[in-house]
Short mmCIF file of C-alpha atoms in Angstrom, two decimals:
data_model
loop_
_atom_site.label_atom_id
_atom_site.label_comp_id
_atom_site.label_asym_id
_atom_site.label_seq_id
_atom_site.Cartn_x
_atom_site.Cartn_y
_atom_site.Cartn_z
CA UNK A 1 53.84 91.98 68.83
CA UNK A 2 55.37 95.37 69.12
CA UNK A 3 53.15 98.44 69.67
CA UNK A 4 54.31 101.52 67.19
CA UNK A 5 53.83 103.95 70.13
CA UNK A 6 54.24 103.69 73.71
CA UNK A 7 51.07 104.78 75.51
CA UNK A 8 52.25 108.28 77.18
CA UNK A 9 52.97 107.83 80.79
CA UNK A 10 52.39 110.03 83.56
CA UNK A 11 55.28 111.13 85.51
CA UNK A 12 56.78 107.91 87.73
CA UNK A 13 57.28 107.47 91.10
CA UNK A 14 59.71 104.85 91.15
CA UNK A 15 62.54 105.49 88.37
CA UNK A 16 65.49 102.73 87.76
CA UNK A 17 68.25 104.18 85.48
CA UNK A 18 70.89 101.15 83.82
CA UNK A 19 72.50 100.89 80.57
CA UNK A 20 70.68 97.67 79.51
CA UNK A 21 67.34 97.68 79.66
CA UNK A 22 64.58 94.60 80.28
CA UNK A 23 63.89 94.94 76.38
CA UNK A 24 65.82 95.00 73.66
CA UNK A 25 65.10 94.87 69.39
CA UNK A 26 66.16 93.02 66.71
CA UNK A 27 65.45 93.62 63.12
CA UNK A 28 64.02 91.67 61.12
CA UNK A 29 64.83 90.48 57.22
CA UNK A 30 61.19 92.20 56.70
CA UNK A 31 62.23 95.79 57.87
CA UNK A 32 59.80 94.72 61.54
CA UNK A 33 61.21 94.86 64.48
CA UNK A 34 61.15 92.05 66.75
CA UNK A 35 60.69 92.51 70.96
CA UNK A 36 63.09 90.02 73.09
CA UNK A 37 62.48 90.69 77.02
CA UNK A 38 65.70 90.62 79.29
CA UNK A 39 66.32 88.64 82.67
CA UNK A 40 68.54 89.12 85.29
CA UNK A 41 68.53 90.19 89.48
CA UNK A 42 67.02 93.87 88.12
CA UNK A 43 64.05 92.18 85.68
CA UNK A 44 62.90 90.22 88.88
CA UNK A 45 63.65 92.62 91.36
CA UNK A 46 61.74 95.39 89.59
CA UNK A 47 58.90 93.67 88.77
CA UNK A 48 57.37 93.71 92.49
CA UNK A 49 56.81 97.46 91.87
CA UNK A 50 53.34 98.97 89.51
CA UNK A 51 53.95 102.39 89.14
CA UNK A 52 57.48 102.29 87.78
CA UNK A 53 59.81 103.65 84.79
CA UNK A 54 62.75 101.82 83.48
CA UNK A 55 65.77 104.61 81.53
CA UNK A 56 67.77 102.59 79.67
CA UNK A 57 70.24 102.89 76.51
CA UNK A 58 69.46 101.53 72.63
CA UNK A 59 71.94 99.09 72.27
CA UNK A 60 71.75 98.36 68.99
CA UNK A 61 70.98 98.83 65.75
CA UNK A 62 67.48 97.30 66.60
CA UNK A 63 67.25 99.48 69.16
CA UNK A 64 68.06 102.56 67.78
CA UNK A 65 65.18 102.12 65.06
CA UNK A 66 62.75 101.56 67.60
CA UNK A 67 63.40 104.89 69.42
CA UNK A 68 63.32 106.83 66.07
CA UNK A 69 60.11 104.60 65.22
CA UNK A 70 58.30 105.54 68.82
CA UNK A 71 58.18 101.95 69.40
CA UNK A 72 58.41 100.47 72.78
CA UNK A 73 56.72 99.65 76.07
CA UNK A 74 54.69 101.23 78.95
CA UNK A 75 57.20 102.17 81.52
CA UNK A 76 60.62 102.05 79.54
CA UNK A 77 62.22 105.16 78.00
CA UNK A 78 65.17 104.05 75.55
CA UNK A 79 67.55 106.89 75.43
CA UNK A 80 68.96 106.84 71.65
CA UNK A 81 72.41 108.27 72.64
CA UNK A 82 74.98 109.01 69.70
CA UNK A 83 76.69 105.27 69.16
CA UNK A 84 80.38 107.07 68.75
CA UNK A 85 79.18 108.74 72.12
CA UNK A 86 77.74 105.31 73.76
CA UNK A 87 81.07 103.38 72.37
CA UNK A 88 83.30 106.05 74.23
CA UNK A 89 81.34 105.70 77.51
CA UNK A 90 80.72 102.10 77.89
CA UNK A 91 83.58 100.08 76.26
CA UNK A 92 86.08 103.49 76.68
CA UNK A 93 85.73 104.11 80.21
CA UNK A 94 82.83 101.96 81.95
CA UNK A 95 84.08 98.46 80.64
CA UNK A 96 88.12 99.63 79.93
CA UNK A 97 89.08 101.90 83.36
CA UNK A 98 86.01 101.53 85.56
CA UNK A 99 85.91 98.23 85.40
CA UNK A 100 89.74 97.33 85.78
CA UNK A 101 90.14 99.91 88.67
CA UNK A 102 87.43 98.35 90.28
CA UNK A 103 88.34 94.68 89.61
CA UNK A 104 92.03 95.10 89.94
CA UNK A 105 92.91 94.19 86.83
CA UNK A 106 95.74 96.54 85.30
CA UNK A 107 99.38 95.38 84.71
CA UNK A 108 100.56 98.30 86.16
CA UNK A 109 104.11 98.27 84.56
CA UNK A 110 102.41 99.42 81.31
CA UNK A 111 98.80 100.36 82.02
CA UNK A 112 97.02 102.15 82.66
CA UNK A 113 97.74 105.44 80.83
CA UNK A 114 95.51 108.45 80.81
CA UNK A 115 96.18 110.65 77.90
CA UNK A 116 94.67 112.77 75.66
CA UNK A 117 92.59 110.38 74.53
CA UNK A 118 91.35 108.88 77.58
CA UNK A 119 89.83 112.76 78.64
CA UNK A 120 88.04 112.66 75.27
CA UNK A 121 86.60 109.97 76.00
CA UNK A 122 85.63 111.09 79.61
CA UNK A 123 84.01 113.93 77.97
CA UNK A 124 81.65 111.07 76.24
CA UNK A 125 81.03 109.51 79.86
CA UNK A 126 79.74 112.69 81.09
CA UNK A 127 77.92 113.55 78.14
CA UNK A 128 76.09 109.69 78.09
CA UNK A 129 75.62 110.34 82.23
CA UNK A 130 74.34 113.87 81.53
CA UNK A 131 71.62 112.14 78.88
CA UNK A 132 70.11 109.82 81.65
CA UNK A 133 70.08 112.66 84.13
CA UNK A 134 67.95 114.85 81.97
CA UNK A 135 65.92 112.28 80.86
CA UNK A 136 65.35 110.59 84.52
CA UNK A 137 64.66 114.81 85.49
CA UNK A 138 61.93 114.76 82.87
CA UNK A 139 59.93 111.31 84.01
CA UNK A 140 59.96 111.53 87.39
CA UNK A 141 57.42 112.89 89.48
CA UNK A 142 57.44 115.21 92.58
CA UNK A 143 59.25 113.88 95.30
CA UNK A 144 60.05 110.14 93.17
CA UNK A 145 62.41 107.39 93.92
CA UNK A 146 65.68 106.86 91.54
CA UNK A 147 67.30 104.55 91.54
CA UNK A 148 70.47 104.41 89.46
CA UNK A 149 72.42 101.69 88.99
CA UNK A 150 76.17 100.73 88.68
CA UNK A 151 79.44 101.74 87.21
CA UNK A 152 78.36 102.71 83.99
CA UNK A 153 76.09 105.82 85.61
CA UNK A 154 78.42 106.81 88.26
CA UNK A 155 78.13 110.66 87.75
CA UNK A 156 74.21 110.43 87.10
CA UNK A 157 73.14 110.89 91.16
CA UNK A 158 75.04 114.33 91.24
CA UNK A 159 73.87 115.51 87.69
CA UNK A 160 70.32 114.73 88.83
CA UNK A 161 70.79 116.54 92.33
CA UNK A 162 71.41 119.51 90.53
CA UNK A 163 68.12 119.28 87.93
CA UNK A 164 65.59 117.79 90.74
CA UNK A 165 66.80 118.78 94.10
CA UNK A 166 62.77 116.73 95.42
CA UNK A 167 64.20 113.80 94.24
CA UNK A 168 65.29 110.68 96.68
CA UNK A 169 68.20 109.14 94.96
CA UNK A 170 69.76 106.06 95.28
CA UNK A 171 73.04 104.82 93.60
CA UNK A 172 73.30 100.90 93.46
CA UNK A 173 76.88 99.21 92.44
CA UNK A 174 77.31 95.68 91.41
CA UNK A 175 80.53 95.81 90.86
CA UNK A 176 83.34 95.52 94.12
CA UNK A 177 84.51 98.80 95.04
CA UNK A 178 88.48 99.50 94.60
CA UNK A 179 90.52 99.75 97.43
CA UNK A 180 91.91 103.27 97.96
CA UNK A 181 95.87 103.00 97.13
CA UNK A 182 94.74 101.22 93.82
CA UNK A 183 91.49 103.48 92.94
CA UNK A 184 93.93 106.76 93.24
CA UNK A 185 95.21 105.25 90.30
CA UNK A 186 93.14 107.66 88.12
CA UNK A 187 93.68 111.02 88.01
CA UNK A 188 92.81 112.69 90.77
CA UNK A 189 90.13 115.10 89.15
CA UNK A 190 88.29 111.88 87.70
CA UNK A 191 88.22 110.18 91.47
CA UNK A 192 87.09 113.20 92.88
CA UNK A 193 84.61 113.44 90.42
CA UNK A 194 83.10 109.77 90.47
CA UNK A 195 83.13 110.20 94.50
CA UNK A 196 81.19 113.02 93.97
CA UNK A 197 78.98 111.62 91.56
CA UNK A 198 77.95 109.15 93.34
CA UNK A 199 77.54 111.35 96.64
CA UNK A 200 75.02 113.08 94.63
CA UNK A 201 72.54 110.49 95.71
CA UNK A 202 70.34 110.23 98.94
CA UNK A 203 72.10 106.53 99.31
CA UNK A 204 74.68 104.86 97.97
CA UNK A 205 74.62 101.03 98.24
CA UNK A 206 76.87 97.82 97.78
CA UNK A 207 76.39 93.84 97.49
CA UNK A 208 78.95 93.67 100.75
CA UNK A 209 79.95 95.30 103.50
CA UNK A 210 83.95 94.89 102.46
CA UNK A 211 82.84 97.50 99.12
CA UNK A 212 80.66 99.50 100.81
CA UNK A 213 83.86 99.71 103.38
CA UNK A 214 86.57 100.56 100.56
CA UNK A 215 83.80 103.43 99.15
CA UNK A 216 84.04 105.13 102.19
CA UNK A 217 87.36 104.48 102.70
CA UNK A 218 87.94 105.79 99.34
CA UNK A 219 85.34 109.29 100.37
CA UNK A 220 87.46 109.62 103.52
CA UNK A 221 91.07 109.66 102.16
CA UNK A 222 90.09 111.79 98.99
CA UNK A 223 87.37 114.03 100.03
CA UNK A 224 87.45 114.06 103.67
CA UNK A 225 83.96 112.02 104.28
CA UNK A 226 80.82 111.07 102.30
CA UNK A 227 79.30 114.13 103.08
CA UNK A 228 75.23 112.99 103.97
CA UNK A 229 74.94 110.15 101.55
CA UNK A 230 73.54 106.81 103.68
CA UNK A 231 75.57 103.93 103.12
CA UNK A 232 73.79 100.21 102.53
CA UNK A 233 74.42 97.23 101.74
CA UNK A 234 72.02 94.80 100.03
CA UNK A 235 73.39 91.35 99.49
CA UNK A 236 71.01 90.07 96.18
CA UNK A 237 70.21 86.82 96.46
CA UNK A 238 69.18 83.70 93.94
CA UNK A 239 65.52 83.65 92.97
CA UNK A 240 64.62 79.69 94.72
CA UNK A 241 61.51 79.32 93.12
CA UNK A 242 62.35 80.47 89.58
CA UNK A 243 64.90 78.41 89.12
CA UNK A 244 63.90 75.57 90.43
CA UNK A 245 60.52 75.93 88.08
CA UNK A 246 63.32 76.30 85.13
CA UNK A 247 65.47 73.88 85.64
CA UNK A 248 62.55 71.04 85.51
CA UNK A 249 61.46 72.19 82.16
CA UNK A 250 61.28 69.97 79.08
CA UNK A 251 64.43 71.48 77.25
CA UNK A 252 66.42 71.63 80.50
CA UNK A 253 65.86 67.70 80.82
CA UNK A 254 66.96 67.06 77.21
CA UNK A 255 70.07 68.99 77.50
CA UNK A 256 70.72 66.89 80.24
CA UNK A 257 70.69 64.05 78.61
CA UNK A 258 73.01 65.21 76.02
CA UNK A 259 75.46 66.34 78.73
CA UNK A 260 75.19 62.61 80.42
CA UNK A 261 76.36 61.59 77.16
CA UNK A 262 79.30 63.57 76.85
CA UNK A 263 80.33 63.38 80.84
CA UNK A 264 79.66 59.34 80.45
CA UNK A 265 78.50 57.23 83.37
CA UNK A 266 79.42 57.21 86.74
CA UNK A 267 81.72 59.99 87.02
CA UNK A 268 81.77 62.98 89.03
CA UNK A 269 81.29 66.73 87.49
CA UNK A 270 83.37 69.86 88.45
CA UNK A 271 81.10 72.33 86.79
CA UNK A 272 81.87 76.29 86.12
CA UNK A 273 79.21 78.84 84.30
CA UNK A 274 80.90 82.00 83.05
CA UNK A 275 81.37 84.73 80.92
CA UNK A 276 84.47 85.13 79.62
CA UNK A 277 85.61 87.91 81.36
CA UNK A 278 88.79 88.80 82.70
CA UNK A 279 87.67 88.78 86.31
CA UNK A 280 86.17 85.27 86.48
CA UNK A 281 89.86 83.59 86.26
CA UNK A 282 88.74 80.86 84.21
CA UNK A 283 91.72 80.24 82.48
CA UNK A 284 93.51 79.76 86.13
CA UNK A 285 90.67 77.09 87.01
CA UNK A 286 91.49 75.35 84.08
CA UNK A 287 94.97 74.97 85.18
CA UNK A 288 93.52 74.17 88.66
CA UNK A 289 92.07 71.44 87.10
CA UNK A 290 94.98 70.30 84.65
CA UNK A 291 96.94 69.94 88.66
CA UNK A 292 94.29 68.13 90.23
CA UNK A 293 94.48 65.00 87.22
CA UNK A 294 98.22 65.09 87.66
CA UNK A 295 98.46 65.67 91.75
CA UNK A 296 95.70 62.40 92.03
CA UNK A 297 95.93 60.47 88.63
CA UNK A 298 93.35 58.47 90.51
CA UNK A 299 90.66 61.14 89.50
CA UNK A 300 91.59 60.32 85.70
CA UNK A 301 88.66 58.90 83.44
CA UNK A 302 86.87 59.31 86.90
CA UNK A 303 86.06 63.22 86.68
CA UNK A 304 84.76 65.80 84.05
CA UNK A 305 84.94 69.67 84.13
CA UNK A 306 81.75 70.83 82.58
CA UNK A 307 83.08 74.28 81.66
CA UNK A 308 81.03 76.86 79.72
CA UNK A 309 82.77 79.62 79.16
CA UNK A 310 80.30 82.21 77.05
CA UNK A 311 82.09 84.97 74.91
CA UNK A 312 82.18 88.44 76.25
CA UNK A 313 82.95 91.87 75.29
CA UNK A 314 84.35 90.74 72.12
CA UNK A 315 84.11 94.21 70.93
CA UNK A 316 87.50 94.71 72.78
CA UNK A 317 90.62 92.85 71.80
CA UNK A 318 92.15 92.16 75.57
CA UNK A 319 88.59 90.16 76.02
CA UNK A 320 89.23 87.91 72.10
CA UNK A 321 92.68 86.85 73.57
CA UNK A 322 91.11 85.40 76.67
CA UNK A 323 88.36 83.71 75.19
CA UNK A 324 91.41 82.42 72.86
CA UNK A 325 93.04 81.27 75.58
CA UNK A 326 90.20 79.35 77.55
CA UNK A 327 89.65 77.38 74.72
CA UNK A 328 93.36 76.69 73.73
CA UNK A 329 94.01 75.55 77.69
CA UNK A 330 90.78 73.55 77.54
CA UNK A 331 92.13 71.89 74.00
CA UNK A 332 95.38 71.13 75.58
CA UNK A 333 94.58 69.51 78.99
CA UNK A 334 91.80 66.90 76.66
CA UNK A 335 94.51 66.71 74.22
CA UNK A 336 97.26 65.43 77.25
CA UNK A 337 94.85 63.65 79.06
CA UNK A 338 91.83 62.35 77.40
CA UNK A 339 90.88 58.48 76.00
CA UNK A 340 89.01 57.27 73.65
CA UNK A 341 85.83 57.16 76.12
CA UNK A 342 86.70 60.18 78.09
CA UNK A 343 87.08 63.88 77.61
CA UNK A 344 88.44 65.64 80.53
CA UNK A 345 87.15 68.93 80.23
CA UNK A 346 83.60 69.71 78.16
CA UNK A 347 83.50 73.07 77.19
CA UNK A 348 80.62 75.07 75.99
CA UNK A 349 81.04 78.54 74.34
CA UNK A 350 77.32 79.38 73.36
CA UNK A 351 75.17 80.82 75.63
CA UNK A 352 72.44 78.55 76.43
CA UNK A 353 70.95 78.77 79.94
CA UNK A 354 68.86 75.70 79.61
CA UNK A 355 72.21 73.93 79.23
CA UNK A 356 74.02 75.89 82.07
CA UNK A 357 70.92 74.79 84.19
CA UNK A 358 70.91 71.42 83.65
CA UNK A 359 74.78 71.60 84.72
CA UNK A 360 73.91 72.71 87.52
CA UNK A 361 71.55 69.72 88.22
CA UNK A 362 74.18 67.98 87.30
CA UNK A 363 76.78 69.05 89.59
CA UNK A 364 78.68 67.37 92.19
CA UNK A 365 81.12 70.72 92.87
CA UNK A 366 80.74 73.92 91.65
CA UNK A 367 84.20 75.87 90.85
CA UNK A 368 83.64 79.63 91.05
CA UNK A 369 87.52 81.29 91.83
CA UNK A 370 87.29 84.80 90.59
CA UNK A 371 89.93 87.28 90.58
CA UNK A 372 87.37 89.87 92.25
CA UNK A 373 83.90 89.95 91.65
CA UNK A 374 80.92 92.17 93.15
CA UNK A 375 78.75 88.98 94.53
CA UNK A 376 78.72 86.29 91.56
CA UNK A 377 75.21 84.41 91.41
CA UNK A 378 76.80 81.31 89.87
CA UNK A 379 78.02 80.45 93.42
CA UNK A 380 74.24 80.61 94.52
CA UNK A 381 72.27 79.23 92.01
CA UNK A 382 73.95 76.23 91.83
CA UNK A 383 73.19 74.88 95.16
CA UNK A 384 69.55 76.09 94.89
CA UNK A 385 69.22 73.77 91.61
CA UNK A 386 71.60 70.91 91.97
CA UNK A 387 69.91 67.44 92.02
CA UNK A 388 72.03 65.64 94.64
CA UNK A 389 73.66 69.02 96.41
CA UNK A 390 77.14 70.09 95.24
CA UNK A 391 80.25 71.12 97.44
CA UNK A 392 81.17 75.00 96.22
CA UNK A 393 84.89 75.88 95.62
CA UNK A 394 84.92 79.38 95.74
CA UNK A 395 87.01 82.34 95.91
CA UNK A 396 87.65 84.48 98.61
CA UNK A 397 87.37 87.72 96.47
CA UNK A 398 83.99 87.11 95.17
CA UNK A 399 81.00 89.40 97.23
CA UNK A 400 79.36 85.56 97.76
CA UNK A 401 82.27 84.85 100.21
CA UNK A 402 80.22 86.81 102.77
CA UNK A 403 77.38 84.47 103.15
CA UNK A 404 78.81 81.42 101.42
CA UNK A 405 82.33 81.00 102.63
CA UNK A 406 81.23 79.06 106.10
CA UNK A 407 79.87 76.16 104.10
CA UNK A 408 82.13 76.35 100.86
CA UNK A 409 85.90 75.16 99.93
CA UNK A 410 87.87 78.70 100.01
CA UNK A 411 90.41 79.35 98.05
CA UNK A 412 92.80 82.17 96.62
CA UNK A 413 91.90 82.87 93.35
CA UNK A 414 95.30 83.22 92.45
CA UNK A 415 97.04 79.76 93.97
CA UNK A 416 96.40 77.21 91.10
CA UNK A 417 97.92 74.46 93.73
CA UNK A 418 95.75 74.76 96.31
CA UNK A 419 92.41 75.49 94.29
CA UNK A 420 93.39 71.76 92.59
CA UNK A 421 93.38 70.40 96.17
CA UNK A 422 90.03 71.51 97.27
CA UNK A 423 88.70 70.57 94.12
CA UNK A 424 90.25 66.95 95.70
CA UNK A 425 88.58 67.45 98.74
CA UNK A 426 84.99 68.40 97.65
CA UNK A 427 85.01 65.37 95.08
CA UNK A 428 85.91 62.99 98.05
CA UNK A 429 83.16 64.72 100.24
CA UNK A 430 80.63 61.87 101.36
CA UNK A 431 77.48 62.67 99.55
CA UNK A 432 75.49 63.05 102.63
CA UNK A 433 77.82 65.67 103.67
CA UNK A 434 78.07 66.79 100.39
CA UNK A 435 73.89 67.36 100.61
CA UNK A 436 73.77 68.72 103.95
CA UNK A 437 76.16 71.73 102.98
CA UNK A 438 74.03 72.31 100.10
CA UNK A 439 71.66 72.66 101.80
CA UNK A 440 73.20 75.46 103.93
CA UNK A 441 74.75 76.54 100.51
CA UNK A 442 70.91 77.30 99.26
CA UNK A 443 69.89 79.14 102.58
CA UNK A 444 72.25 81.18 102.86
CA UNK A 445 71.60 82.03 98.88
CA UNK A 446 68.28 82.75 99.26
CA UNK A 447 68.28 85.12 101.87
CA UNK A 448 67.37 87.98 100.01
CA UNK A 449 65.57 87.10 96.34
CA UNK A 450 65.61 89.90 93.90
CA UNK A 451 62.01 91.31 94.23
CA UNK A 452 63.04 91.74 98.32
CA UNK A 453 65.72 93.01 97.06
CA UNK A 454 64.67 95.42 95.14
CA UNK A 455 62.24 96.92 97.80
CA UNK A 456 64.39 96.92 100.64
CA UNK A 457 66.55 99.65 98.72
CA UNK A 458 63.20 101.51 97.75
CA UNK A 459 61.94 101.51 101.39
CA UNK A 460 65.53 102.42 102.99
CA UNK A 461 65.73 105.32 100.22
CA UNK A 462 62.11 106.73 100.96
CA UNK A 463 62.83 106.14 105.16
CA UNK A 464 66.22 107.42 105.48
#
């Protein structure tokens, strides 16, 4: 049930700040709203503090109601934020220039291009940064803990320094960090000002040391220094014990058994769990795979690629295409190479995380190859919950290289020939081999579980 009004709170000592909250509302056919509760690193992480407020965005139309209908719950303010204003901020800048600077991601012969309306829809940025700021200003209490998180709130540190100099602020991103030749890409004015932003805070932290290393790079070469902002790094880790409690649940085992079916017995799995963005190179795997049946026919009928590939950002047109294309390569590779009692690849586009965890149980290699990406979790849940261990083929550029790459297959993400041949070599791993790097796999991926986490940040932000 949803309460009609929040319970007033008194004013927090620990604040998180994030576009996505851990709730979010759907209407119903009746005109009643109906509560869904996120997941995710942040969820768990948070959840080892009491005295805590969450700032988050509506979403959606769901959400929106709710604000104007005071619902919601102790300890999360939903800020209802003009939608023209949100759109401009998250899918204008955040998810369309933020995001490709910081991924790498622009064809630079004919992007990007900042025009006239790229600064209006900076101004939207700063005016959805400038709404958590005043609203974090208002909750917190003297002398609280913020901690603000990711791309999407860059300039929100420095806005708040300015309302609530008592504050300790924190700035985490989960994102990499850009390089500085290809971050002084935007204007300069707009990379001063993000730099700034984010120097606004008490601490600024990463998932690795190789973004922390490219922020400061970036601070040094553009503003001369980061000023008195404390650098950290926090690598997140996978939370062992809830997903292993998951992925033995009744409708984990039953998808299971429907993906037996479809892999058919006695073959091995090559198993990827994505969203369809442009960073996770999924298409490229594909192709990785399409070389490894013709480079060793001997894997044919022998080998499945459990691939689900779960729509993203389909709001923007770039993202459709992909998703297009993921599907069209995964049509044609069955379509070349599959038999009457074998489909090569098995693709999934519906997000369903009982299914993705029973592929990981079922995995025998786990193919993570991203173009760039800030850690990637894939890479170490699946060791944590795989049945018989799984070999990892992952990319270099993915923040999980850090910890994982001593015990995992490594691989450009960008050479299709030689991802296909240590896709070869993990499938002809001996399975006690295969088990004992999982095992290392799983340590090394549950170094630091989110509610640790989560607190390290708070106690380095309240020490330093």
């Amino acid at each position: 049930m949803v309460s009609e009004h929040a319970p007033h709170q008194p004013a927090a000592q620990v604040l998180v700040a994030s576009n996505r909250g851990p709730v979010s509302y759907a209407l119903r056919e009746d005109g009643s709203l109906e509560a869904k509760r996120g997941g995710g690193g942040l969820v768990s992480g948070l959840s080892a503090v009491d005295d805590k407020m969450w700032v988050c965005a509506a979403l959606g139309n769901g959400d929106r109601e709710a604000v104007r209908r005071g619902v919601g719950e102790p300890g999360v303010r939903m800020l209802d934020i003009d939608a023209g204003t949100h759109a401009d901020a998250y899918n204008g800048i955040a998810n369309s220039v933020l995001w490709f600077v910081h991924h790498m991601l622009y064809q630079t012969p004919v992007e990007p291009v900042f025009d006239a309306e790229f600064r209006r829809q900076w101004a939207s940025y700063e005016a959805y940064n400038r709404a958590f700021a005043e609203a974090l200003a208002e909750e917190a209490g003297e002398g609280a803990a913020v901690l603000v998180q990711d791309y999407h709130l860059s300039l929100v540190p420095g806005m708040l320094r300015e309302l609530r100099p008592d504050l300790r602020i924190g700035h985490f991103s989960h994102t990499p960090w850009a390089p500085v030749d290809y971050f002084r890409l935007l204007p300069d004015d707009i990379a001063e000002q993000l730099l700034r932003g984010i120097l606004g805070a008490d601490r600024a932290a990463f998932l690795t040391r190789r973004w922390s290393d490219a922020f400061i790079g970036c601070c040094t070469e553009i503003l001369g220094g980061t000023g008195r902002t404390r650098i950290g790094v926090h690598g997140l880790g996978a939370d062992a014990g809830f997903l292993r409690r998951r992925a033995h649940e009744a409708d984990v085992d039953e998808r299971m058994e429907s993906l037996r079916a479809q892999i058919g017995p006695d073959r091995r799995t090559i198993v990827r769990v994505d969203r369809t963005e442009l960073s996770k190179n999924i298409v490229r795997g594909l192709h990785a795979y399409r070389a490894l049946l013709d480079e060793h026919p001997e894997w044919r009928e022998r080998v499945v690629h459990v691939a689900f590939a779960y729509p993203s950002r389909q709001d923007l047109a770039v993202y459709r295409e992909y998703t297009a294309e993921v599907q069209q390569v995964a049509d044609a590779i069955n379509k070349t190479y599959g038999t009457a009692d074998w489909t090569p690849v098995v693709l999934h586009v519906k997000d369903d995380f009982a299914r993705s965890l029973a592929a990981y149980r079922l995995a025998d290699v786990a193919l993570v190859n991203p173009i760039r990406d800030g850690m990637n979790l894939v890479a170490k849940e699946v060791p944590v919950v795989s049945d018989e261990g799984c070999a990892l083929v992952l990319s270099r550029e993915a923040g999980a290289y850090e910890e994982l790459g001593e015990h995992a297959f490594t691989v450009n993400p960008y050479d299709v020939t030689a991802t296909a041949t240590a896709l070869h070599e993990a499938l002809t791993l001996p399975d006690d081999v295969r088990a004992a790097r999982s095992e290392r796999l799983a340590e090394a991926a549950t170094a630091l579980p989110p509610q640790q986490w989560f607190l390290d940040q708070l106690e380095a932000l309240r020490r330093d």
